[in-house]
Coordinates of C-alpha atoms in Angstrom, one line a residue:
Chain A
M19 CA -33.0 20.1 40.4
V20 CA -29.5 20.5 38.9
F21 CA -29.2 22.4 35.7
L22 CA -26.7 22.5 33.1
E23 CA -25.1 25.4 31.5
F24 CA -27.3 25.1 28.4
E25 CA -30.3 24.5 30.5
K26 CA -30.3 27.7 31.8
P27 CA -33.5 29.2 30.0
L28 CA -35.3 26.1 31.7
E29 CA -34.2 26.8 35.3
K30 CA -35.8 30.3 34.8
L31 CA -39.1 28.9 33.4
Y32 CA -39.1 26.3 36.5
E33 CA -38.5 29.2 38.7
Q34 CA -41.6 31.0 37.5
L35 CA -43.6 27.8 37.7
D36 CA -42.6 27.3 41.3
K37 CA -43.5 30.9 42.1
I38 CA -46.9 30.7 40.3
K39 CA -47.7 27.5 42.1
Q40 CA -46.9 29.1 45.2
V41 CA -49.1 32.2 44.5
G42 CA -52.3 29.7 43.6
E43 CA -51.6 27.9 47.2
E44 CA -51.5 30.9 48.9
G45 CA -54.4 33.1 47.5
D46 CA -57.7 32.2 46.0
I47 CA -56.6 32.9 42.3
D48 CA -57.1 30.3 39.9
V49 CA -53.6 29.8 38.3
S50 CA -54.1 26.4 36.7
D51 CA -54.4 28.2 32.9
K52 CA -50.9 29.7 33.8
I53 CA -49.4 26.7 35.1
K54 CA -50.5 24.7 32.1
E55 CA -49.1 27.4 29.8
L56 CA -45.9 27.4 31.7
E57 CA -45.6 23.6 31.4
N58 CA -46.1 23.5 27.7
K59 CA -43.5 26.2 27.4
I60 CA -41.1 24.2 29.3
K61 CA -41.8 21.3 27.0
S62 CA -41.4 23.1 24.0
E63 CA -38.0 24.9 25.2
T64 CA -36.5 21.5 26.5
K65 CA -37.2 20.0 22.9
E66 CA -35.8 23.1 21.3
I67 CA -32.6 22.8 23.7
Y68 CA -32.4 19.1 23.4
S69 CA -32.7 18.5 19.6
N70 CA -29.7 20.6 19.3
L71 CA -26.9 19.4 21.7
N72 CA -23.4 19.6 20.7
G73 CA -20.6 17.2 21.5
W74 CA -19.7 19.1 24.5
Q75 CA -23.1 19.5 25.9
K76 CA -23.7 15.6 25.4
V77 CA -20.5 15.0 27.2
Q78 CA -22.0 17.0 30.2
L79 CA -25.4 15.5 29.9
S80 CA -23.5 12.0 30.1
R81 CA -22.1 13.0 33.5
H82 CA -25.4 14.7 34.8
P83 CA -25.4 14.2 38.4
E84 CA -28.8 12.9 38.6
R85 CA -28.3 10.6 35.8
P86 CA -29.1 6.8 36.7
Y87 CA -26.3 4.5 37.1
T88 CA -25.9 0.6 36.4
L89 CA -27.2 -0.5 39.8
Y90 CA -30.6 1.7 39.3
Y91 CA -31.3 0.0 35.9
I92 CA -30.0 -3.6 37.3
E93 CA -32.8 -3.1 40.2
S94 CA -35.3 -1.8 37.6
I95 CA -35.2 -4.1 34.8
C96 CA -34.3 -7.4 36.7
K97 CA -37.1 -9.3 38.5
K98 CA -34.7 -10.8 40.6
F99 CA -30.9 -10.1 41.0
V100 CA -28.0 -11.2 43.2
E101 CA -25.0 -9.3 43.4
L102 CA -21.8 -11.3 43.1
H103 CA -18.7 -9.9 44.3
G104 CA -14.8 -10.3 43.8
D105 CA -12.5 -11.5 41.3
R106 CA -11.3 -14.6 43.2
Y107 CA -7.6 -13.3 43.0
F108 CA -6.9 -9.9 44.9
K109 CA -10.4 -8.3 45.9
D110 CA -13.7 -6.8 45.3
D111 CA -13.7 -3.6 42.9
K112 CA -16.4 -1.3 44.0
A113 CA -16.3 0.3 40.5
I114 CA -17.9 -2.5 38.6
V115 CA -20.9 -4.3 39.7
G116 CA -22.3 -7.4 38.4
G117 CA -24.3 -10.5 39.2
I118 CA -26.9 -12.9 38.0
G119 CA -30.7 -11.9 37.6
K120 CA -33.7 -12.6 35.7
I121 CA -34.8 -10.1 32.9
N122 CA -38.1 -11.1 31.1
G123 CA -38.0 -14.6 32.4
Q124 CA -34.6 -15.2 31.1
S125 CA -31.7 -15.6 33.2
V126 CA -28.8 -13.4 32.5
V127 CA -25.6 -12.3 33.6
I128 CA -25.7 -8.5 34.1
L129 CA -22.7 -5.7 34.9
G130 CA -21.5 -2.7 34.4
H131 CA -19.4 0.6 35.5
Q132 CA -21.0 2.0 38.9
K133 CA -20.6 5.5 39.9
G134 CA -21.7 6.9 43.3
V135 CA -24.9 8.9 43.9
N136 CA -23.5 11.2 46.4
T137 CA -20.1 12.6 47.5
K138 CA -19.1 9.7 49.8
L139 CA -20.2 6.9 47.7
R140 CA -18.7 8.6 44.6
Q141 CA -15.4 7.9 46.5
Y142 CA -16.4 4.5 47.4
R143 CA -16.9 3.7 43.7
N144 CA -13.9 5.6 42.7
F145 CA -15.7 7.8 40.4
G146 CA -16.6 4.5 38.1
M147 CA -12.7 4.3 37.4
A148 CA -12.0 0.5 37.6
N149 CA -9.0 -1.3 38.6
P150 CA -7.6 -4.7 37.3
E151 CA -9.6 -6.5 39.8
G152 CA -12.9 -5.0 38.3
Y153 CA -12.2 -6.2 34.9
R154 CA -11.3 -9.8 36.1
K155 CA -14.6 -9.8 38.0
A156 CA -16.3 -8.7 34.8
L157 CA -14.6 -11.7 33.3
R158 CA -15.3 -14.3 35.7
L159 CA -19.2 -13.5 35.6
M160 CA -19.2 -13.9 31.9
K161 CA -17.3 -17.2 32.3
L162 CA -20.2 -18.1 34.6
A163 CA -22.5 -17.0 32.2
E164 CA -20.8 -19.1 29.6
R165 CA -21.0 -22.2 31.9
F166 CA -24.7 -22.0 32.0
N167 CA -25.6 -20.7 28.8
Y168 CA -26.8 -17.4 30.0
P169 CA -26.4 -14.3 28.0
V170 CA -24.5 -11.2 29.2
V171 CA -25.3 -7.6 29.4
C172 CA -22.6 -5.0 30.0
L173 CA -23.6 -1.4 31.1
I174 CA -20.8 1.0 30.3
D175 CA -20.4 4.0 32.1
T176 CA -16.9 5.0 32.9
P177 CA -14.5 8.2 32.7
G178 CA -11.9 5.6 32.1
A179 CA -9.7 2.7 33.9
Y180 CA -8.0 4.1 37.0
P181 CA -4.6 5.3 36.3
G182 CA -3.0 4.4 39.6
L183 CA 0.6 2.8 40.7
E184 CA -1.1 -0.2 42.1
A185 CA -3.6 -0.7 38.9
E186 CA 0.0 -0.8 36.8
E187 CA 1.6 -3.4 39.3
R188 CA -1.7 -5.5 39.1
G189 CA -1.7 -5.3 35.1
Q190 CA -4.7 -2.7 34.2
A191 CA -3.4 -3.2 30.5
E192 CA -3.3 -7.2 30.7
A193 CA -6.8 -7.3 32.5
I194 CA -8.3 -5.0 29.7
A195 CA -6.6 -6.8 26.8
K196 CA -7.6 -10.4 28.3
N197 CA -11.2 -9.1 28.3
L198 CA -11.2 -8.2 24.8
F199 CA -9.5 -11.6 23.8
E200 CA -12.0 -13.5 25.8
M201 CA -15.5 -11.4 24.9
A202 CA -14.5 -11.8 21.2
Q203 CA -15.0 -15.7 21.6
L204 CA -17.4 -15.9 24.6
K205 CA -20.0 -18.6 23.7
V206 CA -23.1 -16.8 24.9
P207 CA -24.7 -13.7 23.6
I208 CA -23.2 -10.2 24.7
L209 CA -25.3 -6.9 24.7
C210 CA -23.2 -3.7 25.1
Y211 CA -25.2 -0.5 26.0
V212 CA -23.3 2.8 26.8
I213 CA -25.4 4.5 29.4
G214 CA -23.4 7.4 30.2
E215 CA -19.4 8.0 29.5
G216 CA -17.7 5.5 27.1
A217 CA -14.0 6.5 27.9
S218 CA -11.2 4.5 26.1
G219 CA -9.9 1.2 27.1
G220 CA -11.8 1.4 30.5
A221 CA -15.0 1.3 28.7
L222 CA -14.2 -1.2 26.0
G223 CA -12.6 -3.4 28.5
I224 CA -16.6 -4.7 28.8
G225 CA -17.7 -3.4 25.7
V226 CA -16.9 -6.3 23.0
G227 CA -20.0 -7.8 22.2
D228 CA -22.4 -9.2 19.5
K229 CA -24.4 -5.7 19.5
V230 CA -23.2 -2.2 21.1
F231 CA -25.7 0.4 21.6
M232 CA -25.4 3.8 23.0
F233 CA -28.0 5.9 24.6
E234 CA -28.8 9.0 23.2
N235 CA -27.1 11.4 25.4
T236 CA -23.9 9.7 25.9
W237 CA -20.1 9.4 24.2
Y238 CA -17.5 7.0 23.4
S239 CA -14.1 7.9 22.4
V240 CA -10.5 6.7 22.8
I241 CA -10.0 9.7 25.2
S242 CA -11.9 12.2 27.1
P243 CA -12.2 15.7 25.6
E244 CA -10.2 17.2 28.6
S245 CA -7.4 14.8 28.3
C246 CA -7.6 15.1 24.5
S247 CA -7.3 19.1 25.0
S248 CA -4.3 18.7 27.5
I249 CA -2.3 16.5 25.0
L250 CA -2.8 18.3 21.6
W251 CA -3.3 21.7 22.8
R252 CA -1.3 21.5 25.5
S253 CA -4.0 23.2 27.9
W254 CA -7.4 22.2 29.5
D255 CA -9.3 25.0 28.1
H256 CA -9.9 23.4 24.5
K257 CA -12.1 20.6 25.8
E258 CA -15.2 22.0 23.8
K259 CA -13.3 22.1 20.4
A260 CA -11.5 18.5 21.4
A261 CA -15.2 17.1 22.1
E262 CA -16.3 18.3 18.6
A263 CA -13.1 17.2 16.9
L264 CA -13.3 13.7 18.4
K265 CA -16.9 12.9 17.2
L266 CA -17.7 11.4 20.1
T267 CA -21.5 11.5 20.0
A268 CA -24.0 8.5 19.5
D269 CA -24.7 10.1 16.1
D270 CA -21.4 10.2 15.1
M271 CA -20.8 6.6 16.1
L272 CA -23.6 5.1 14.3
G273 CA -22.7 7.2 11.3
F274 CA -19.3 5.6 11.6
G275 CA -20.8 2.2 11.7
L276 CA -19.2 1.4 15.0
I277 CA -22.2 0.7 17.1
D278 CA -25.5 -0.7 16.0
E279 CA -28.3 1.5 17.3
I280 CA -29.1 4.4 19.2
I281 CA -31.4 4.3 22.4
K282 CA -33.8 7.0 22.6
E283 CA -34.0 8.9 26.0
P284 CA -36.9 10.4 27.4
L285 CA -37.1 14.4 26.8
G286 CA -34.7 16.2 28.8
G287 CA -32.4 13.1 29.2
A288 CA -32.6 9.7 31.0
H289 CA -32.5 11.3 34.4
N290 CA -35.9 13.2 33.5
D291 CA -37.6 9.8 33.7
P292 CA -35.3 7.1 34.7
E293 CA -38.1 4.6 35.0
K294 CA -39.2 5.2 31.6
M295 CA -35.5 4.5 30.4
A296 CA -35.2 1.5 32.3
K297 CA -38.2 0.4 30.6
T298 CA -37.1 1.2 27.4
L299 CA -34.1 -0.7 28.2
R300 CA -35.8 -3.9 29.4
L301 CA -37.8 -4.2 26.2
H302 CA -34.7 -3.5 24.0
I303 CA -32.7 -6.4 25.6
K304 CA -35.8 -8.6 25.2
N305 CA -36.0 -7.9 21.5
E306 CA -32.2 -8.2 21.0
L307 CA -31.8 -11.1 23.0
G308 CA -34.7 -13.3 21.4
A309 CA -32.7 -12.9 17.7
L310 CA -29.2 -13.7 18.9
M311 CA -30.2 -16.8 21.2
E312 CA -31.3 -18.4 17.9
L313 CA -28.0 -18.4 16.6
T314 CA -25.2 -21.2 17.6
P315 CA -22.4 -20.3 19.5
D316 CA -19.9 -20.7 16.6
Q317 CA -22.4 -18.4 14.4
R318 CA -22.2 -15.5 17.0
I319 CA -18.3 -15.6 17.4
E320 CA -17.9 -15.7 13.5
N321 CA -20.3 -12.7 13.6
R322 CA -18.2 -10.8 15.8
L323 CA -15.3 -11.5 14.2
V324 CA -16.5 -10.1 11.0
K325 CA -18.0 -7.1 12.8
Y326 CA -15.0 -6.2 14.5
S327 CA -12.7 -6.9 11.5
N328 CA -14.7 -4.4 9.5
M329 CA -13.9 -1.5 11.8
G330 CA -11.6 0.9 10.3
E331 CA -11.0 3.2 7.5
F332 CA -7.9 3.4 5.2
T333 CA -7.0 4.0 1.9
R334 CA -5.2 1.6 -0.7
I335 CA -2.6 3.6 -2.5
T336 CA -2.9 1.4 -5.4
E337 CA -6.5 2.5 -6.0
T338 CA -5.8 6.2 -5.0
A339 CA -3.2 6.4 -7.6
K340 CA -5.5 5.3 -10.1
T341 CA -8.6 7.7 -9.3
E342 CA -6.1 10.4 -9.3
E343 CA -5.0 9.4 -12.8
K344 CA -8.5 9.4 -13.9
Q345 CA -9.2 12.7 -12.3
K346 CA -6.1 13.9 -14.0
K347 CA -7.1 12.7 -17.4
E348 CA -10.4 14.1 -17.0
S349 CA -9.5 17.6 -16.1
K350 CA -7.3 17.9 -19.2
Chain B
M10 CA 16.3 27.5 -11.7
G11 CA 18.7 26.8 -8.8
W12 CA 21.5 24.3 -9.3
F13 CA 20.1 22.7 -5.9
K14 CA 16.7 21.8 -7.5
R15 CA 15.6 18.1 -7.0
L16 CA 15.8 16.1 -10.1
K17 CA 13.1 13.8 -8.8
D18 CA 9.7 14.5 -7.4
G19 CA 9.4 13.4 -3.9
I20 CA 11.4 12.1 -1.3
Q21 CA 13.2 9.1 -2.9
T22 CA 15.3 7.9 0.1
A23 CA 14.8 4.2 0.7
T24 CA 13.3 3.4 4.2
K25 CA 15.8 1.3 5.2
F26 CA 18.4 4.4 5.3
K27 CA 16.1 6.2 7.3
K28 CA 16.6 4.8 10.5
E29 CA 15.0 6.1 13.7
A30 CA 18.3 5.6 15.3
P31 CA 20.3 9.2 15.4
D32 CA 22.3 10.1 12.3
G33 CA 25.3 12.4 12.2
L34 CA 28.8 11.1 13.3
W35 CA 28.6 10.8 17.2
N36 CA 26.0 9.6 19.4
K37 CA 25.5 10.9 23.1
C38 CA 23.9 8.2 25.3
K39 CA 20.9 9.2 26.9
S40 CA 21.4 6.9 29.8
C41 CA 25.3 7.5 30.7
S42 CA 26.2 10.5 28.5
E43 CA 29.0 8.4 26.6
L44 CA 30.0 9.4 23.1
T45 CA 30.3 6.6 20.5
T46 CA 30.5 6.9 17.1
I47 CA 27.4 5.9 14.9
K48 CA 29.4 3.3 12.9
E49 CA 30.4 1.8 16.2
L50 CA 26.9 2.1 17.7
K51 CA 25.5 0.4 14.6
E52 CA 27.8 -2.4 14.7
N53 CA 26.7 -2.7 18.2
L54 CA 23.1 -3.2 17.4
Y55 CA 22.3 0.3 18.5
I56 CA 23.1 -0.6 22.2
C57 CA 25.7 1.7 24.1
P58 CA 28.9 0.0 24.4
K59 CA 29.4 1.4 27.9
C60 CA 25.8 1.1 29.6
D61 CA 23.9 -1.3 27.6
Y62 CA 21.6 1.2 26.9
H63 CA 19.0 0.1 24.1
V64 CA 18.6 3.1 21.6
R65 CA 15.3 3.1 19.9
I66 CA 15.4 1.6 16.6
G67 CA 12.7 1.0 13.7
S68 CA 10.9 -1.9 12.4
H69 CA 13.3 -2.4 9.5
D70 CA 16.2 -2.6 12.0
Y71 CA 14.5 -5.4 13.9
F72 CA 13.7 -7.1 10.5
D73 CA 17.2 -6.9 9.6
I74 CA 18.4 -8.1 13.1
I75 CA 15.8 -10.9 13.4
F76 CA 15.3 -12.6 9.8
D77 CA 18.1 -14.8 8.1
G78 CA 19.0 -12.2 5.6
K79 CA 16.1 -11.0 3.2
Y80 CA 12.7 -10.5 3.9
K81 CA 9.2 -9.3 2.1
L82 CA 7.2 -6.6 3.3
L83 CA 3.6 -7.2 3.3
F84 CA 0.4 -4.8 2.7
E85 CA 2.4 -1.8 2.1
D86 CA -0.5 -0.2 -0.1
I87 CA -2.5 0.4 3.1
V88 CA -2.2 3.9 4.3
S89 CA -4.4 6.1 6.9
K90 CA -6.6 8.4 5.9
D91 CA -8.0 11.5 7.8
I92 CA -11.7 10.1 8.3
L93 CA -13.0 12.6 10.7
G94 CA -11.6 15.8 9.2
F95 CA -9.6 16.0 12.5
S96 CA -7.7 19.1 13.4
D97 CA -6.0 20.4 16.4
V98 CA -2.9 22.9 16.3
K99 CA -2.5 21.2 13.0
T100 CA -4.6 19.0 10.9
Y101 CA -4.3 15.3 10.7
E102 CA -3.6 15.3 7.0
N103 CA -0.8 17.5 7.7
R104 CA 0.3 15.5 10.5
L105 CA 0.4 12.4 8.3
E106 CA 2.1 14.2 5.4
A107 CA 5.0 15.2 7.5
A108 CA 5.3 11.9 8.9
F109 CA 5.2 10.3 5.4
I110 CA 8.2 12.7 4.4
K111 CA 10.0 12.3 7.8
T112 CA 10.0 8.5 7.9
G113 CA 9.7 7.3 4.3
L114 CA 7.2 4.6 6.1
K115 CA 3.6 4.1 5.3
D116 CA 2.4 4.1 8.8
S117 CA 3.5 3.1 12.1
I118 CA 3.6 -0.3 11.7
S119 CA 5.3 -2.6 9.0
V120 CA 4.5 -6.4 8.3
A121 CA 7.4 -8.8 6.9
H122 CA 7.6 -12.3 6.2
G123 CA 10.9 -14.0 6.1
K124 CA 12.8 -17.0 7.9
C125 CA 14.2 -16.8 11.2
G126 CA 16.6 -19.7 11.9
R127 CA 15.5 -21.3 8.6
K128 CA 11.6 -21.2 9.7
D129 CA 9.1 -19.2 8.4
F130 CA 8.0 -16.1 10.6
V131 CA 5.6 -13.1 10.2
I132 CA 6.6 -9.8 12.0
A133 CA 4.5 -6.8 12.8
A134 CA 7.0 -4.1 13.9
M135 CA 6.0 -0.5 15.2
D136 CA 7.8 2.6 14.5
F137 CA 8.0 5.2 17.2
S138 CA 9.0 8.0 14.6
F139 CA 5.7 7.9 12.8
I140 CA 3.3 10.0 15.2
G141 CA 4.4 8.5 18.2
G142 CA 4.0 5.0 17.0
S143 CA 0.3 5.6 17.4
M144 CA -2.6 3.0 16.8
G145 CA -4.8 3.8 14.1
S146 CA -7.1 1.8 11.6
V147 CA -4.0 1.0 9.5
V148 CA -2.2 -0.7 12.3
G149 CA -5.3 -2.6 13.0
E150 CA -5.8 -3.6 9.7
K151 CA -2.5 -4.6 8.9
I152 CA -2.4 -6.9 12.1
A153 CA -5.6 -8.2 10.8
R154 CA -4.3 -9.0 7.3
A155 CA -1.1 -10.3 8.8
I156 CA -3.1 -12.7 11.0
D157 CA -5.1 -14.1 8.0
Y158 CA -1.7 -14.4 6.0
C159 CA -0.5 -16.3 9.0
I160 CA -3.5 -18.6 9.6
E161 CA -3.4 -19.5 5.7
N162 CA 0.2 -20.6 5.5
R163 CA 0.3 -21.7 9.2
Y164 CA 3.2 -19.5 10.3
P165 CA 3.9 -18.1 13.7
F166 CA 3.3 -14.3 14.3
M167 CA 5.1 -11.8 16.4
I168 CA 4.0 -8.2 17.1
I169 CA 7.1 -5.6 18.1
A170 CA 5.3 -3.0 20.0
K171 CA 6.6 0.4 20.3
S172 CA 3.8 3.0 20.8
G173 CA 2.3 5.7 22.6
G174 CA -1.2 4.3 22.1
A175 CA -4.1 5.1 20.4
R176 CA -4.0 7.5 17.7
M177 CA -6.4 10.4 19.0
M178 CA -6.9 11.8 15.6
E179 CA -8.9 8.7 14.6
S180 CA -10.8 8.8 17.9
A181 CA -13.1 5.7 18.0
F182 CA -11.6 4.1 15.0
S183 CA -8.3 3.9 16.7
L184 CA -10.1 2.6 20.0
M185 CA -11.7 0.0 18.1
Q186 CA -8.5 -1.0 16.7
M187 CA -7.9 -2.6 20.3
A188 CA -11.1 -4.6 20.0
K189 CA -10.2 -5.7 16.3
T190 CA -6.8 -6.6 17.0
S191 CA -7.8 -8.7 20.0
V192 CA -10.5 -10.9 18.1
K193 CA -8.3 -11.5 15.2
L194 CA -5.7 -12.5 18.1
A195 CA -8.3 -15.0 19.6
Q196 CA -9.1 -16.0 16.0
L197 CA -5.2 -16.9 15.4
S198 CA -5.2 -18.7 18.8
R199 CA -8.1 -20.8 18.0
N200 CA -6.2 -21.9 14.9
K201 CA -3.5 -23.4 17.4
L202 CA -0.5 -20.8 16.0
P203 CA 1.6 -19.0 18.5
Y204 CA 1.7 -15.5 18.7
F205 CA 4.6 -13.8 20.5
S206 CA 4.3 -10.3 21.8
F207 CA 7.7 -8.4 22.0
M208 CA 7.6 -5.1 23.8
T209 CA 10.1 -2.2 23.2
D210 CA 10.6 1.2 24.4
P211 CA 7.8 2.5 24.9
T212 CA 4.9 0.7 24.9
T213 CA 2.0 2.3 26.8
G214 CA -1.8 2.7 26.3
G215 CA -4.2 1.0 24.2
V216 CA -1.2 -1.0 22.7
T217 CA -0.5 -2.5 25.8
A218 CA -4.2 -3.2 26.8
S219 CA -4.7 -4.9 23.5
Y220 CA -2.0 -6.9 21.6
A221 CA 1.0 -6.4 23.6
M222 CA -0.2 -8.3 26.8
L223 CA -1.9 -11.0 24.7
G224 CA 1.1 -12.9 23.6
D225 CA 1.5 -16.7 24.1
I226 CA 4.5 -15.3 25.2
N227 CA 5.3 -11.6 26.1
F228 CA 8.9 -10.6 26.5
A229 CA 10.8 -7.5 26.1
E230 CA 13.9 -5.4 25.8
P231 CA 15.7 -4.3 29.0
K232 CA 14.4 -1.3 30.5
A233 CA 11.7 -0.6 28.2
L234 CA 9.2 1.5 29.4
I235 CA 5.8 -0.6 29.4
G236 CA 2.5 0.4 31.1
F237 CA -1.3 1.5 30.5
A238 CA -1.2 4.9 31.8
G239 CA 1.6 7.2 31.2
P240 CA 3.8 8.0 34.3
R241 CA 2.9 11.7 34.3
V242 CA -0.7 11.1 34.2
I243 CA -0.4 8.5 37.1
K244 CA 1.8 10.8 39.0
E245 CA -0.7 13.6 38.6
T246 CA -3.4 11.2 40.1
I247 CA -1.8 9.9 42.9
K248 CA 0.2 13.1 43.8
R249 CA 3.4 11.6 44.7
D250 CA 6.7 10.3 42.9
L251 CA 6.8 7.1 41.1
P252 CA 9.1 4.5 42.7
E253 CA 12.3 3.9 40.7
G254 CA 12.3 1.5 38.0
F255 CA 8.3 1.7 37.9
Q256 CA 6.8 0.6 34.7
T257 CA 10.0 -0.8 33.3
S258 CA 10.3 -4.2 31.7
E259 CA 12.3 -5.5 34.9
F260 CA 9.2 -4.3 36.9
L261 CA 6.7 -6.1 35.0
L262 CA 9.0 -9.2 34.8
D263 CA 8.9 -9.0 38.7
H264 CA 5.1 -8.5 38.7
G265 CA 4.5 -11.6 36.5
F266 CA 3.2 -9.9 33.2
L267 CA 6.5 -10.8 31.3
D268 CA 8.0 -14.1 30.6
F269 CA 11.5 -12.9 30.2
I270 CA 13.6 -9.8 28.9
V271 CA 16.0 -10.3 26.4
H272 CA 19.1 -8.3 25.0
R273 CA 19.0 -7.2 21.5
K274 CA 22.3 -9.1 21.0
E275 CA 20.6 -12.5 22.1
L276 CA 17.3 -11.5 20.6
K277 CA 17.9 -13.4 17.3
E278 CA 19.2 -16.8 18.9
R279 CA 16.2 -16.8 21.6
L280 CA 13.6 -16.7 18.7
E281 CA 14.9 -19.5 17.0
T282 CA 15.4 -21.4 20.1
V283 CA 11.7 -20.7 20.6
L284 CA 10.5 -21.2 16.9
S285 CA 12.3 -24.3 16.9
I286 CA 10.3 -25.5 19.9
F287 CA 6.8 -24.4 18.9
N288 CA 6.2 -26.5 15.8
T289 CA 4.1 -25.0 13.5
D290 CA 5.1 -27.2 10.3
D291 CA 2.4 -29.5 9.4
Q292 CA 4.9 -32.4 9.2
M293 CA 6.3 -33.9 12.2
E294 CA 9.7 -33.6 12.9
E295 CA 11.3 -36.9 13.0
V296 CA 11.7 -38.9 16.2
A297 CA 15.3 -39.3 16.8

């Protein structure tokens, strides 16, 4: 098991538990009571820790090395699945995966960022950082979905689009922009789930949909806390402060009205019970699709237009001037 | 009371006198170090007479260049607010305040309606001098309203991009402006109205990855920096030097992401030609 910094108290308890179990196996002493006691303690401690996570801790949790990734969810929730490869222009991007599948009897196109599960695979997957061909593959699959009237499910988990030389040559910006533009008017329903990291344009590039959800222990922001720290504080040391300032947790995002709902994770995070997490996701998709499939394509596109047009907070100075005047009068 | 006390409250200098272009008497070219008088430079549309370097200029300068004389500013009453209570080494509120005073502008984008070659035209132009031309909620909202205005009146639309990217101080709100502007441009496109994207130095980050790359026609000023990731970030990622001319307008033209590059002196004429071909007036021109 991997323990994050703020999980250290748990690590000790787990160590104790292992020791007691060992004692129980070696000797003839009955330790079942003690084990039960410790297990309860772990549970309550976990609850305690997890109910008070700050922004930076959620960022760490979203990057937990044991956290399930896109392909795990796809395999768990699709009864059938065929992975499709390539953008048909240049190559197959390993950082975005996708294909056709069946969820709850409904044919879908499901795709998402994919990170590697070990050192070798992490490199193979480019740490979940897609190149333009990844976004173009995603769009190709969405267009396929549109032709056959299948809904699209997008799973978002990326530290950002890849900032490489070749990515620029092949139009990283154009690839992302095109996806935003096309997803805005795709005729079929699109559900987006942030399952891990939601960093900037790289996340949004497969993140425009009828509904956008975030798993409980994930984040969504215009920039990673590290990069934000390096730009605004000119040092990498203020990532915790940056994480707070960016207001990037699922709770923040729901509060701002920028996402539709938070998906509860099992106690201790998705990696503590991946099966349960996958089941939650499967049932959630089923419920959401049911409602969305009843609308006409035009209604869905119109709803998306309204949804995104409403995003943004600003002041009308004429109004401000009026209220200020009022306040002045009142204070007099 | 000192004799120098300001008689009126606030800064009264009109925006058009607050050019982003350098003030003083002389300008030293950033590219070739040639000294030119500001007057001469201005008459030359802020282009270095020796090496053709295009000095960065502001939104209102572009309006002056492109429109046939007068134009009307739109949606000037929309201003940024500190939604998150954001604070790094400075508070966002202070940064905004400083930007208002420094530029005399309301935000990093201004929208204007005028005529170009006697054709109605709506332009949203960005100012780099306002917090690095960063895109926050106001940029998204002004573009959205400009698009509504174009749809209502059937006018063609252009955005002049000049931006370091999304405005960090509005975090996810600024990120979502990428989606908002793209969704609105899709609406404009469904209404069969042309959208031109004109990229100027610099155009990077979330701005490039949304409206800047979505033009029916994409074009740029010569030698502008245009890209998604900034050159410094890329250099750190790949750990080698970047080739000469990487991420310039010429590089993008060569790689197929621009339709053409236009010299500032030819800008108006080129736009007039393009506008005369895209016929958005509902009445058809008489066939000769």
